Amino acid sequence: MTECFQTILSKRSSGLKGQIYIPSDKSISHRALIMGSLAIGKTSIFRLLESDDIFKTVNGLKALGVDIYKESDKWCVHGVGVGGFCEPENIIDCGNSGTSVRLLMGLVSTCPIKVTFTGDDSLRKRPMDRVINPLSEFGAIFSSNHDSKLPINVIGSNDPIPINYNLQIPSAQVKSAILLAGLNVRGKTTVLENEPTRDHTEKMLKFLGAKIQIEKKGSSNNISINGFPKLNPGIISVPGDISSASFPIALACMIPNSELIIKNVGLNPLRDGFVETLLEMGANIKIQNKNIEAGELVADLHVCYSPNLVGVEVPEDRSARMIDEYPILSILAATATGPTIMKGIEELRFKESDRIEAIADGLEKNGVFITKKNDQLTVFGKGNQKIKGGSIINASNDHRIAMSFASLGSITENSIEIRGASSIKTSFPNFIDLMNCIGLNIIALKD
Ligand code: S3P
């Protein structure tokens, strides 16, 4: 496999063809490892995503005393049971992974142990008060020298009390941190989410035998869990990641003569906003062979070149269902006819980079007109006109920005150079090889 190089050059490509499997779902992989560590006995995970972010969760759980190893094609997790974690000897470094740090903080906050978490430059800049605030209500104590940012010391509560928390921002990471903390608390913990977010935690808890109540109130959800559920070890197969699939989907739509089949993609109804938006734009996508695996909907996607894409308005209430796909949607929108208006996307400012600025800046540099507000981005699609390209993009170690501009380079008049591309290995380690294999033209430049 071509290593993920720091600097890559993406050149104009012609028709993509093939049938591919994309890497496994990152969110579900984190949760499979975490839930496996909470069940007593051996959980086997097939098709675990083997990427940097997931290895951070593996290492964090190992530091907490969980035995995890790979055995031929499966990963084995010997769970220690709810509340069974031991105090780590060293700092837990979560690298670039927001999901690792926020979910692990949830896990340890109701265990009577002390843990210090840190991360890379990007993760140390990201807000952690969103998890510190609810987790403190359980009785955990958090301290940081940097405005509630990493490095953070956690002293887990030895007598945690259940909480009732109204989520202020739509975040599956925060919701999951609270539910995981609630597992080690006597009584009922409830999270109220006003805007539903990905529910992989709830689905996997159910799959392993926990009772979780979900009460719908209009468009809101009241999610409750009773402490100390019996979690059974199980066999989990992780579906392909729709967020990773979004790159070949967009590429097949915008490169003439493309036809791709992407197998076994997770289509959880709280993650399918990207496909819905593309269908509204006129994309040629067919969903085939639907199936359920470990409680999750999976399907094959048949995608063909879509020459008549039109700009659309993406409503605010869809943003949680496609939060990681706005960068690549913006690239596709640049090729559509008319403006694409993306509303209610302020959360993009708190990802691995400020993605609104990164997309806006990168598109402008390559000859695409945009306008932006704090929580909104409009991309003025060029339709049949050519896009100039030719710029150097600094992806600021943000994998989705790197892959998005590598995708743009495949249709611009001039090649696009992307720096900070090694971040791609956090979620899609074989991106360059797999995309080149179906017809893209990405080359690694000497660093
Ligand atoms: C994730 C939730 C989302 C998403 C992230 C993965 C998860 O973050 O952007 O890539 O696995 O729970 P937020 O919860 O911050 O929206």
Coordinates of N, CA and C in Angstrom, one line a residue, residues 35 60 90 170 212 290 360 435-436:
M35 N -17.9 -1.1 23.7 CA -18.9 -1.9 24.3 C -18.4 -3.3 24.6
G60 N -6.2 3.3 24.3 CA -6.8 3.9 25.5 C -7.5 2.8 26.4
N90 N 0.0 5.6 32.5 CA 0.4 6.7 31.7 C -0.7 7.6 31.2
P170 N -26.2 19.6 18.9 CA -26.4 18.2 18.5 C -25.1 17.5 18.3
I212 N -32.6 0.0 26.7 CA -32.5 1.5 26.6 C -33.8 2.0 26.1
K290 N -30.4 -4.1 0.3 CA -30.5 -3.6 1.8 C -30.5 -4.8 2.7
A360 N -14.1 27.1 2.3 CA -14.3 28.4 1.6 C -12.9 28.9 1.0
M435 N -8.5 4.8 -4.6 CA -9.0 5.7 -5.6 C -8.3 5.6 -6.9
N436 N -6.9 5.4 -6.8 CA -6.2 5.3 -8.1 C -6.6 4.0 -8.8

